[in-house]
CSV table of C-alpha atoms in Angstrom, one decimal:
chain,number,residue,atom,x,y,z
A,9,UNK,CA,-7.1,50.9,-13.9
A,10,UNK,CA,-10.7,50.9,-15.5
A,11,UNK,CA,-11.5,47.5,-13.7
A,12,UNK,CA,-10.3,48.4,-10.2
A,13,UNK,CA,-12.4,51.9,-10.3
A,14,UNK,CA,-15.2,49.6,-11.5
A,15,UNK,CA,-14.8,47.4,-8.6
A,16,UNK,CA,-14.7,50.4,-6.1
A,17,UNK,CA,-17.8,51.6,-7.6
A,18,UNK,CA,-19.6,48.5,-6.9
A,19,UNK,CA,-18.5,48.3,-3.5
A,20,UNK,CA,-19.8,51.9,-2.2
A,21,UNK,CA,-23.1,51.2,-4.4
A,22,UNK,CA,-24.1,48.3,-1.9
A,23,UNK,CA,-27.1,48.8,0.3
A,24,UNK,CA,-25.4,47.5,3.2
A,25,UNK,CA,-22.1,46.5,5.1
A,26,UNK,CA,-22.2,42.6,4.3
A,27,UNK,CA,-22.7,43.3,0.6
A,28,UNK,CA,-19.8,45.4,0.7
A,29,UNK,CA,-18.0,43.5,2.0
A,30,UNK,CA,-18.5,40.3,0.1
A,31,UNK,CA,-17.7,43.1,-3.0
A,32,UNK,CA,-14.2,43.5,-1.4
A,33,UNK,CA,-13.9,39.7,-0.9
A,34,UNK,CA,-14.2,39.3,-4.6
A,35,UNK,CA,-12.5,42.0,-5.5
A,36,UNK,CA,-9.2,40.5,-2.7
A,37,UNK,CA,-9.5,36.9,-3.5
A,38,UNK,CA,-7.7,36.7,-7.2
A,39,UNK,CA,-5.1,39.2,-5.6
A,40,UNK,CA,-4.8,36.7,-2.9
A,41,UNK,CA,-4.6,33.6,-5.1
A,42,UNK,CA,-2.0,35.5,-7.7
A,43,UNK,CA,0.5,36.5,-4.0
A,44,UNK,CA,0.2,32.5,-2.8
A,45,UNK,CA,1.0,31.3,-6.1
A,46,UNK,CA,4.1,34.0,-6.7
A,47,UNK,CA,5.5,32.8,-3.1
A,48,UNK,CA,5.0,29.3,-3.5
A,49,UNK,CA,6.7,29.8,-7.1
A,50,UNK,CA,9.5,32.0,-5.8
A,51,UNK,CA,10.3,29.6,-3.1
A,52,UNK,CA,10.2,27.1,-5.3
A,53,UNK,CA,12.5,28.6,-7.9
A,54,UNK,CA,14.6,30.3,-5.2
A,55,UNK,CA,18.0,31.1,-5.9
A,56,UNK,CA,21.0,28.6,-4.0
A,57,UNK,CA,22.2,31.9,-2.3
A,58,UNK,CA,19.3,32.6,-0.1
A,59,UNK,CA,19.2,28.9,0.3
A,60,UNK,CA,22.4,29.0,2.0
A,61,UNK,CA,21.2,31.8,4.1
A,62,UNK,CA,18.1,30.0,5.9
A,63,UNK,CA,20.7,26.8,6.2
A,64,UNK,CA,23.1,29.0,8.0
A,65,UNK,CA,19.9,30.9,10.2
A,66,UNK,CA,18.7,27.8,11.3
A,67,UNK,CA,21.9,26.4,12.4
A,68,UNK,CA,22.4,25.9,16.2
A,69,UNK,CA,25.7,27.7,15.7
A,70,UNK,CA,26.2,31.3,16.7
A,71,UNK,CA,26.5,33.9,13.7
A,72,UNK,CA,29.3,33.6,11.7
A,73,UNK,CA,31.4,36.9,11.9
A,74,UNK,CA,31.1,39.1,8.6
A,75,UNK,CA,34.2,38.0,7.2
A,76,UNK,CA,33.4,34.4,7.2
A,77,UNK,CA,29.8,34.5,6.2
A,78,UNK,CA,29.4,31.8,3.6
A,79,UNK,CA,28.6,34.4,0.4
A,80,UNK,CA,31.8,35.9,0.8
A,81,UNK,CA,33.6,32.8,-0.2
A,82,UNK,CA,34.5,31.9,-3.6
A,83,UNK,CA,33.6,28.5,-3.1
A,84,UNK,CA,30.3,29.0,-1.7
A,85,UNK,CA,29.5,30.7,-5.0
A,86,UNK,CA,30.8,27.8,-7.2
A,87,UNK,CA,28.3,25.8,-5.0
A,88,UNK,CA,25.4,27.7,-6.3
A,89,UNK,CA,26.4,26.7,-10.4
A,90,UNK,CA,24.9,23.3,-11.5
A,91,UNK,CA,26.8,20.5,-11.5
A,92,UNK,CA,27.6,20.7,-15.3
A,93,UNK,CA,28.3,24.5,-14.5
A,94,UNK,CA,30.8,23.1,-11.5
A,95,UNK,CA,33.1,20.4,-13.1
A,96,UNK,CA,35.3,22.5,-15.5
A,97,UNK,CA,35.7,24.8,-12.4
A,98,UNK,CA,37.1,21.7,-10.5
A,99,UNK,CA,34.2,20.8,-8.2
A,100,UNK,CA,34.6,16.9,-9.1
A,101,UNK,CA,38.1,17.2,-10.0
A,102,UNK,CA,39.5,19.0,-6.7
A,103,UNK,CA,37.7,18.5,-4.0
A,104,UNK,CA,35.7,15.4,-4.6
A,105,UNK,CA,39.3,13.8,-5.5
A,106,UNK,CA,40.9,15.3,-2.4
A,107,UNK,CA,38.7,14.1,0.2
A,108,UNK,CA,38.9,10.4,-1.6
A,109,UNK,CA,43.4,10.6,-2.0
A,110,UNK,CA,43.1,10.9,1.6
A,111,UNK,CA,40.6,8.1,2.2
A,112,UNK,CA,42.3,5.6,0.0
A,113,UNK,CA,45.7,6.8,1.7
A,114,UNK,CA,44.1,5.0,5.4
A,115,UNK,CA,44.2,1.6,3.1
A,116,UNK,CA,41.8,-1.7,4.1
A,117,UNK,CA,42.7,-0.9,8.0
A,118,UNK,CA,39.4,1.5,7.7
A,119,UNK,CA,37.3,-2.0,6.6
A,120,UNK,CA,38.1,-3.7,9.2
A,121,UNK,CA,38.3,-1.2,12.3
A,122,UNK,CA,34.4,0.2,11.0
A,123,UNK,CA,31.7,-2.5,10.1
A,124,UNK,CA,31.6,-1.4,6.6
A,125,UNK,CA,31.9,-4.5,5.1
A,126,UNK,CA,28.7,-6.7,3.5
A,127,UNK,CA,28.0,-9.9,5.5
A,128,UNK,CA,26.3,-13.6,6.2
A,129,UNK,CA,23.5,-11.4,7.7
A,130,UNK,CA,22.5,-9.2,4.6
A,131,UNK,CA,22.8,-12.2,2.3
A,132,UNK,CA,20.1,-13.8,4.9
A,133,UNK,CA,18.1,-10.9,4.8
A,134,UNK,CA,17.9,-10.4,1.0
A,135,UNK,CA,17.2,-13.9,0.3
A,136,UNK,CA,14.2,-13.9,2.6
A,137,UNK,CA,13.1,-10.6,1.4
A,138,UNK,CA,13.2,-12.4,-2.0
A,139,UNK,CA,11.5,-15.8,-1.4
A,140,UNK,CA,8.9,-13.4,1.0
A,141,UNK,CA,9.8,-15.1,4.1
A,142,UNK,CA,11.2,-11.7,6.0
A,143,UNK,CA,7.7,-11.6,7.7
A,144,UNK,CA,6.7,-8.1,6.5
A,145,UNK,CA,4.3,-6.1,5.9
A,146,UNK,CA,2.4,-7.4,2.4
A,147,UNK,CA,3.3,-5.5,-0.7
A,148,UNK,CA,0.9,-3.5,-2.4
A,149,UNK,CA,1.1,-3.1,-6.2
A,150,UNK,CA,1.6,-0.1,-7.7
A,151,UNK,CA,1.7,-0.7,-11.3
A,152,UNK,CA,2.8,-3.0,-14.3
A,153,UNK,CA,4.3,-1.8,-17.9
A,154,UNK,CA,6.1,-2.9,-20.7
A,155,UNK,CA,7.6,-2.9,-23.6
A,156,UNK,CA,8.5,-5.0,-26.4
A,157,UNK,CA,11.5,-6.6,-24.7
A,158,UNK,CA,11.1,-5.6,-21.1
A,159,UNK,CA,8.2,-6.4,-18.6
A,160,UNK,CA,8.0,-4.4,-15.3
A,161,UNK,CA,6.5,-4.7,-12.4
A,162,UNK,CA,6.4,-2.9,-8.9
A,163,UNK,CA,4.9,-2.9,-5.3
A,164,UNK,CA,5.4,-0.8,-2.2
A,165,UNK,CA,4.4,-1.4,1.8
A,166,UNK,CA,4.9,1.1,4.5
A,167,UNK,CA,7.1,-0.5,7.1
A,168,UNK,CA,6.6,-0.5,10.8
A,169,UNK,CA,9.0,2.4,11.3
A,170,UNK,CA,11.4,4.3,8.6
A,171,UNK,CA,11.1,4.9,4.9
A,172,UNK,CA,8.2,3.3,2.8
A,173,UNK,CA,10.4,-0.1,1.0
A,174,UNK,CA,9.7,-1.0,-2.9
A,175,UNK,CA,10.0,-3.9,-4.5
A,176,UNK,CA,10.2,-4.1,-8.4
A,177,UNK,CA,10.1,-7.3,-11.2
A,178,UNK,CA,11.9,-6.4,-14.5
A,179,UNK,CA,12.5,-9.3,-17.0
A,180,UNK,CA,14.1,-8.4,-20.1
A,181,UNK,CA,14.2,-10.7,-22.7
A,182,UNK,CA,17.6,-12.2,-24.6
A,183,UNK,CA,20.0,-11.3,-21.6
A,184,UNK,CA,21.9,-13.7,-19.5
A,185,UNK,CA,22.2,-13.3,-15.7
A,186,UNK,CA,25.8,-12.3,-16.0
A,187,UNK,CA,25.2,-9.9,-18.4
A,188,UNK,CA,22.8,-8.1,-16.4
A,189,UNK,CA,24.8,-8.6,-13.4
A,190,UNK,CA,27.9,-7.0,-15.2
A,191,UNK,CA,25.4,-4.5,-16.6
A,192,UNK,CA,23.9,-3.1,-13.0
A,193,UNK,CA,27.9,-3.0,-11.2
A,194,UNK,CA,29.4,-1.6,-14.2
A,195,UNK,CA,29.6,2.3,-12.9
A,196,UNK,CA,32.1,3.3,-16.0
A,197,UNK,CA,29.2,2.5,-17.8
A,198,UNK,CA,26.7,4.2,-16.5
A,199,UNK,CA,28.3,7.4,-16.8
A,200,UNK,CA,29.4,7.2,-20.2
A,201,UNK,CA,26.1,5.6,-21.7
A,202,UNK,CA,24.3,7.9,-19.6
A,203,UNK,CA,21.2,5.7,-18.9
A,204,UNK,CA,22.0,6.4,-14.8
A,205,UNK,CA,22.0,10.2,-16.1
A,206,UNK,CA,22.3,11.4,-12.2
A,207,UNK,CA,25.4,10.0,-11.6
A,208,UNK,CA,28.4,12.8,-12.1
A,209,UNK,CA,30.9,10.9,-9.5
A,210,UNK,CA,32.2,7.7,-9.1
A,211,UNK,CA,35.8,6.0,-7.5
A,212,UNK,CA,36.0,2.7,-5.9
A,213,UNK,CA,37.2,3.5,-2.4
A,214,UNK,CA,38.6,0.2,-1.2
A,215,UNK,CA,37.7,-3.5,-2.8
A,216,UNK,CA,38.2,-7.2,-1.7
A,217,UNK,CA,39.6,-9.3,-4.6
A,218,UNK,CA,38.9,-12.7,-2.6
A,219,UNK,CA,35.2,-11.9,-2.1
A,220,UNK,CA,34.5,-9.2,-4.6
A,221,UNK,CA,33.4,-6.6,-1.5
A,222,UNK,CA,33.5,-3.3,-3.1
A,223,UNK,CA,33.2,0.4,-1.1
A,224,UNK,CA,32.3,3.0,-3.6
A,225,UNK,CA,32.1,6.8,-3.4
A,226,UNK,CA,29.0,8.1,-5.9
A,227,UNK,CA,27.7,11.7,-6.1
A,228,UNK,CA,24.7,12.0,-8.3
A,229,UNK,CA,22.8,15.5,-9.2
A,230,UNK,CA,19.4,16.8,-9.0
A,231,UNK,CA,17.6,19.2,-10.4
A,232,UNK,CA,15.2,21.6,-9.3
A,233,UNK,CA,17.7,23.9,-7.5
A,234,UNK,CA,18.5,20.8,-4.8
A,235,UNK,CA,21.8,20.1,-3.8
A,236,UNK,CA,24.0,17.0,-4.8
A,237,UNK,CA,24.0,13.9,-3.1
A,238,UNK,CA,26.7,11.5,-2.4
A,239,UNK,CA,26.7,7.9,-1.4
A,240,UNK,CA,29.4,6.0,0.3
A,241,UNK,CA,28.2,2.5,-0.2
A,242,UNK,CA,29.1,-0.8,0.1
A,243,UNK,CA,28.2,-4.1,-2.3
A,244,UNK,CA,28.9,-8.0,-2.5
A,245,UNK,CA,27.4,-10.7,-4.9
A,246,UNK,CA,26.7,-14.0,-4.1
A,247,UNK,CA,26.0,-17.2,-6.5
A,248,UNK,CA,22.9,-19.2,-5.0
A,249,UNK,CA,22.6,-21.6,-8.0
A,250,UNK,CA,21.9,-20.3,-10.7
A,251,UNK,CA,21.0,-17.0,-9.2
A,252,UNK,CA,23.4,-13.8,-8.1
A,253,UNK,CA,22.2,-12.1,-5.1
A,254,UNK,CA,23.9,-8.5,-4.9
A,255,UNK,CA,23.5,-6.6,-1.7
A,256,UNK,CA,24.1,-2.8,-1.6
A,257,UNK,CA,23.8,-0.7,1.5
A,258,UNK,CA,24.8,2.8,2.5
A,259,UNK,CA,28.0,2.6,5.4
A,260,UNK,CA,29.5,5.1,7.5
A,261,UNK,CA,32.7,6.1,6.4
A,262,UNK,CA,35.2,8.7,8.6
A,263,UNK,CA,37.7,9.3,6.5
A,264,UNK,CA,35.8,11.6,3.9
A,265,UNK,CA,34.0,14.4,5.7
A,266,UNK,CA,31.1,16.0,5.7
A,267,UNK,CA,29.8,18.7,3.5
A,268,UNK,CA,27.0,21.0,3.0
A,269,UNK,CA,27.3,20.4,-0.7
A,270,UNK,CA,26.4,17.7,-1.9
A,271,UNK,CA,24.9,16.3,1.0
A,272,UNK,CA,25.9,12.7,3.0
A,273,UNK,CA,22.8,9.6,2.2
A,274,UNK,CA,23.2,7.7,5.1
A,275,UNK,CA,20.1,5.1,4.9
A,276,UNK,CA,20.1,3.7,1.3
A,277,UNK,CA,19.7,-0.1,0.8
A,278,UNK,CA,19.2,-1.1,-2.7
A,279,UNK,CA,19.6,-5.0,-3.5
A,280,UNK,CA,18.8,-7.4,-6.4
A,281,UNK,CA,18.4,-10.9,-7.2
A,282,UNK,CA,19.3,-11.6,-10.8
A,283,UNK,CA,18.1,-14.9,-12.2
A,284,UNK,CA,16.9,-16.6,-15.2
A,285,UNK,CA,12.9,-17.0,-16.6
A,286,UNK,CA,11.5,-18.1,-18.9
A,287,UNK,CA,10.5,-16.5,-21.9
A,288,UNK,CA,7.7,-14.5,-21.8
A,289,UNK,CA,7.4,-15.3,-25.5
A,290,UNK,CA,6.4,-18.8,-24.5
A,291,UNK,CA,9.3,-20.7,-26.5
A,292,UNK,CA,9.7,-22.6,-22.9
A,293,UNK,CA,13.1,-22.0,-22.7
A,294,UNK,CA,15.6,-20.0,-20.4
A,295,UNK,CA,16.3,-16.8,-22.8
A,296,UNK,CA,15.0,-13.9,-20.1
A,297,UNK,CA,16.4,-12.8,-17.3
A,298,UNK,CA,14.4,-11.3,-13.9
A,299,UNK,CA,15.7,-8.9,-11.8
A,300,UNK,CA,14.1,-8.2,-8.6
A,301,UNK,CA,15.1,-5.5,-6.5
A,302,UNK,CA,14.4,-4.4,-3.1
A,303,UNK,CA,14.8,-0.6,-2.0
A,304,UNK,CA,14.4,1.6,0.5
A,305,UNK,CA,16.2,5.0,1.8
A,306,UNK,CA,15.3,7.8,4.1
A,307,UNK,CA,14.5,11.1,1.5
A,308,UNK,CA,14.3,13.7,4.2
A,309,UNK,CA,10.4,14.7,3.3
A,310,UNK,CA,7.2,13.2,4.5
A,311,UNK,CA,6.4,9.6,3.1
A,312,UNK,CA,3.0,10.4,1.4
A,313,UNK,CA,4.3,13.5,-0.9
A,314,UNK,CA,7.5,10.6,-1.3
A,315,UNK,CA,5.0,8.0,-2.4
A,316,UNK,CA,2.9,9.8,-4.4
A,317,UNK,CA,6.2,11.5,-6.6
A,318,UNK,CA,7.6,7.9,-6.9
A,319,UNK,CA,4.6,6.5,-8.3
A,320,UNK,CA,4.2,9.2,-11.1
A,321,UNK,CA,7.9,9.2,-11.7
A,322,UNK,CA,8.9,5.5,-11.5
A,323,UNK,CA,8.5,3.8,-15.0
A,324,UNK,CA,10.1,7.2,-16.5
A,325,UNK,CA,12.8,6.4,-14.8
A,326,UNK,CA,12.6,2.5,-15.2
A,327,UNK,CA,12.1,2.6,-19.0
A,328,UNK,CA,15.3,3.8,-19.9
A,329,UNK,CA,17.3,1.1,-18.5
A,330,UNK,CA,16.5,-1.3,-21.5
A,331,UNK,CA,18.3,1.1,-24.1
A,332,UNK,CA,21.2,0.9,-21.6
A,333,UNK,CA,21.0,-2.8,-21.7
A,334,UNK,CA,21.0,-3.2,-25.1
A,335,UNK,CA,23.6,-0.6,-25.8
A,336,UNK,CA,26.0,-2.7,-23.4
A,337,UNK,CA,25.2,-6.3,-25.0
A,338,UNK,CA,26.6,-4.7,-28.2
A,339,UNK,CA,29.6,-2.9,-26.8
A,340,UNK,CA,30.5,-6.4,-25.0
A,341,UNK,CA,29.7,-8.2,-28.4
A,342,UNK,CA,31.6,-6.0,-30.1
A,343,UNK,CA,34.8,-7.1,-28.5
A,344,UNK,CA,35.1,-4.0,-26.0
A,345,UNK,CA,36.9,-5.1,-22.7
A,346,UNK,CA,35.4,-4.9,-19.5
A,347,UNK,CA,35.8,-1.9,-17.1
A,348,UNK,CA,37.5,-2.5,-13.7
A,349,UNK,CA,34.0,-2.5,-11.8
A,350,UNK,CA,32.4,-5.0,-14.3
A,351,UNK,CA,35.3,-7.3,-13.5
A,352,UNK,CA,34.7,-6.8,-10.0
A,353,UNK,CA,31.4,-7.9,-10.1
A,354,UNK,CA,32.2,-11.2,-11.6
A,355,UNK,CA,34.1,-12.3,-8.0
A,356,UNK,CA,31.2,-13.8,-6.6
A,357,UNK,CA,31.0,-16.2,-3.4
A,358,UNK,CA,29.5,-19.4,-3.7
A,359,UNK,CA,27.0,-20.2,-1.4
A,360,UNK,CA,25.7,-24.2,-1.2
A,361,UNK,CA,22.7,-25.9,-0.8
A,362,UNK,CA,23.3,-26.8,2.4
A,363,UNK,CA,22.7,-22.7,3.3
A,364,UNK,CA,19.5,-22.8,1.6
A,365,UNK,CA,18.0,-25.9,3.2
A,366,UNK,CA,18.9,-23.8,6.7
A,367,UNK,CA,17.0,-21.0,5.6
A,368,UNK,CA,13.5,-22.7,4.6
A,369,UNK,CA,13.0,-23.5,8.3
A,370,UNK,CA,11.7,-19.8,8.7
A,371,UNK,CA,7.7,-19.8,7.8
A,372,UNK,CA,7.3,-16.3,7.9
A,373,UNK,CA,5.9,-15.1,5.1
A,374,UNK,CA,4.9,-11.8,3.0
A,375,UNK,CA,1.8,-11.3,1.4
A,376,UNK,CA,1.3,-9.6,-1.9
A,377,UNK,CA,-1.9,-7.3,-2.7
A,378,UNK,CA,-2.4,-7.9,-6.3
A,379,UNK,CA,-5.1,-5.1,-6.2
A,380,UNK,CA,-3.3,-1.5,-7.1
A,381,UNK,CA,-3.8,1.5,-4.6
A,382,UNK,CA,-6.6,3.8,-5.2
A,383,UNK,CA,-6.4,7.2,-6.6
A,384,UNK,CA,-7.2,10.6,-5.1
A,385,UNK,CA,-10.3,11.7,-4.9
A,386,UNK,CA,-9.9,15.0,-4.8
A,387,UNK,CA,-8.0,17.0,-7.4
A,388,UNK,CA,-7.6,20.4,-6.0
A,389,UNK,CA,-6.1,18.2,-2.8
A,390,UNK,CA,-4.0,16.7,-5.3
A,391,UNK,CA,-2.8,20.0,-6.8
A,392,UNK,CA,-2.2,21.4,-3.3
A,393,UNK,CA,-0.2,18.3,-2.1
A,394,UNK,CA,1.8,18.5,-4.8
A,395,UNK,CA,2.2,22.2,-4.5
A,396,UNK,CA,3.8,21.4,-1.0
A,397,UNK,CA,6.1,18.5,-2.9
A,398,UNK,CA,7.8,21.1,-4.7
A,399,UNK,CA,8.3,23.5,-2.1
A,400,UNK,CA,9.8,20.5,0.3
A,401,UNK,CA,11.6,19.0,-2.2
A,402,UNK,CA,14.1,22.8,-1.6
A,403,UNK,CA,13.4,23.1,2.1
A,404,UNK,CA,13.6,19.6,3.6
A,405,UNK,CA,16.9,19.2,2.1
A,406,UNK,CA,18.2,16.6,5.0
A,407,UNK,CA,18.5,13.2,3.2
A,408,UNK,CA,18.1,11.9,-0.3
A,409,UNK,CA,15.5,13.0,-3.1
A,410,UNK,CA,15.2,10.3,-5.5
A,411,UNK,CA,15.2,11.5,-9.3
A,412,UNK,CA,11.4,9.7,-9.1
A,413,UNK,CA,10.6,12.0,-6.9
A,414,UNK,CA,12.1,15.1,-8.2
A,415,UNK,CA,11.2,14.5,-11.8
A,416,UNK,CA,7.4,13.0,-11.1
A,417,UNK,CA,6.3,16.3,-8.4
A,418,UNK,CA,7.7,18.6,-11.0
A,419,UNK,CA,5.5,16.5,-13.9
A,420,UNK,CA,2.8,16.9,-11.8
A,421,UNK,CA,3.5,20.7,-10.6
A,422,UNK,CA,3.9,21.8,-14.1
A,423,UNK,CA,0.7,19.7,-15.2
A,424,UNK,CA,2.6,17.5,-17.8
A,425,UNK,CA,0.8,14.7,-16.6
A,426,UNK,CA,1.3,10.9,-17.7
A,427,UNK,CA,-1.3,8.5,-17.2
A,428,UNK,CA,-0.4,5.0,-15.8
């Protein structure tokens, strides 16, 4: 009370108006900086209630009557609990498992009246992407880590139109291509180990035991108050030599609808190349193995805040793999048997030389920038950029928000920064 007399005091004891006045725009400008920083905080943090609310105002639909406004459901309540909050009360159990009884009950008829299936064409597409003849954009790198047994590298270009596209090099050292292979399409896995800690949801929809095609249903959580995602994708390995080329892609799928919660990913394209390297040890024999993955997907907020979170978040997210790697060498050592989706991802089809002769007749070629992208030069436009990351991240909620996204903003917003 003392300091705002004081500061009325100093205002009427000014000479003239303009002094005043600059008085007053001291005094105003910390209580203006304290009511920007409680909004952009309280939006931020907002509960999933009033979320629902602006979802349902902004709808093109007219106004629900009272009785069917979405708060007076029990289900729309259960929708505002977190996803750990949500399982006991059935939310993967019921409803998830609902939707995919009546998907499997339409049988293989739904792979071959939609274009769901992985073909020739992606296999083309993913091997050019990986010898760099796709004719791109070049690749700029974004960084390089490691750690005792795993080396890591990454680049990114902006394409022509759509989402920024990543590429990434990770060697890990004592693995064989299959068991990496086996590793990566082993979903039981991933949940139990937890090194994919996002994924709470997984079923195999529909698979082909001739080529290996799998369509998979996944719904993965996020934090930060954003709803869950889920992914109906499709995948298929190839053996080119020595080399397994897996291509997964995001596919339309009518027989499990729509929901608000978690919300549909509809681009998402996420292949590897899995081969063997030599060591980086320099014993001059074959004992690493190189996966190189190609990524892209549409995240539903503008590409520079999506860039910027995936460059602070990537090798936090990257780094945990290797544990999981390890973890799975000794579980398969150990004489545990291999889950349905591991044997699935042996089925491979063989592709000849004869294919690969075909395809070096393309020239086009990408380039790769060695040098790495510069940083801001500003921080207080970093801070504010990253201000607006947050509050996107829980109002653009129209397509998916990578965990490197998610978890690398709120590093940032929270100032727990890590240094590349």
């Amino acid at each position: 009370m003392g300091y705002v007399l004081s500061a009325v005091a100093r205002v009427l004891e000014q000479p003239t108006a303009w002094g005043a006045v600059w008085e007053m725009a001291l005094l105003a400008g910390p209580l203006w900086a304290a009511a920007l920083l409680g909004l952009l905080l309280g939006w931020a943090w907002r509960p999933r209630w009033a979320a629902g609310l602006v979802a349902t105002a902004d709808g093109n639909a007219a106004a629900p009557a009272p009785a069917q406004l979405p708060f007076a459901t029990l289900d729309f309540w259960k929708a505002q609990l977190p996803a750990r909050l949500r399982a006991p009360l059935g939310y993967s159990e019921t409803t998830v498992q609902q939707q995919e009884d009546e998907a499997t009950a339409h049988g293989s008829s739904e792979m071959a009246n939609e274009e769901l299936s992985v073909g020739k064409e992606d296999l083309v597409n993913l091997w050019r992407l990986v010898e760099g003849r796709d004719g791109g954009p070049a690749w700029i790198k974004m960084m390089e880590k490691s750690l005792p047994t795993m080396t890591y590298q990454a680049w990114r270009r902006d394409a022509q139109t759509g989402p920024p596209q990543y590429q990434s090099s990770t060697i890990f050292e004592d693995a064989t291509p299959e068991e990496v292979r086996d590793f990566f399409g082993d979903d039981e896995f991933r949940m139990s180990n937890k090194w994919d800690d996002m994924l709470i949801y997984h079923k195999t929809l529909e698979e082909c035991q001739t080529t290996g095609t799998m369509k998979v249903h996944w719904v993965r959580k996020f934090p930060f108050f954003c709803s869950d995602r889920e992914y109906i994708i499709a995948r298929r390995i190839w053996k080119l030599g020595g080399a397994y080329y897996c291509v997964t892609k995001g596919i339309p799928c009518s027989s499990i609808p729509r929901r608000n919660k978690p919300r549909r990913v509809d681009l998402y394209y996420s292949s590897w190349c899995i081969r063997a390297v030599e060591s980086k040890r320099g014993n001059g024999g074959l004992t690493a193995c190189e996966i190189l993955l190609f990524h892209h997907e549409e995240m539903g907020i503008p590409y520079e805040i999506a860039k910027l979170g995936i460059r602070q978040g990537m090798w936090g997210c990257v780094k945990k793999i290797e544990p999981g790697l390890r973890a799975y060498q000794e579980a398969r050592a150990a004489g545990e048997p291999a889950s349905k989706s591991a044997l699935m991802a042996r089925i491979n089809t063989k592709v000849g030389d004869n294919f690969v002769r075909s395809l070096e007749t393309n020239s086009d070629e990408s380039e790769i920038v060695e040098a790495e992208e510069k940083p801001a030069r500003s921080n207080m436009s970093r801070f504010l950029v990253l201000g607006g990351a947050v509050a996107l991240a829980c109002t653009l909620d129209q397509g998916l928000l990578t965990k490197a996204v998610i978890f690398g903003v709120a590093r940032k917003f929270v100032g727990q920064r890590k240094t590349l």
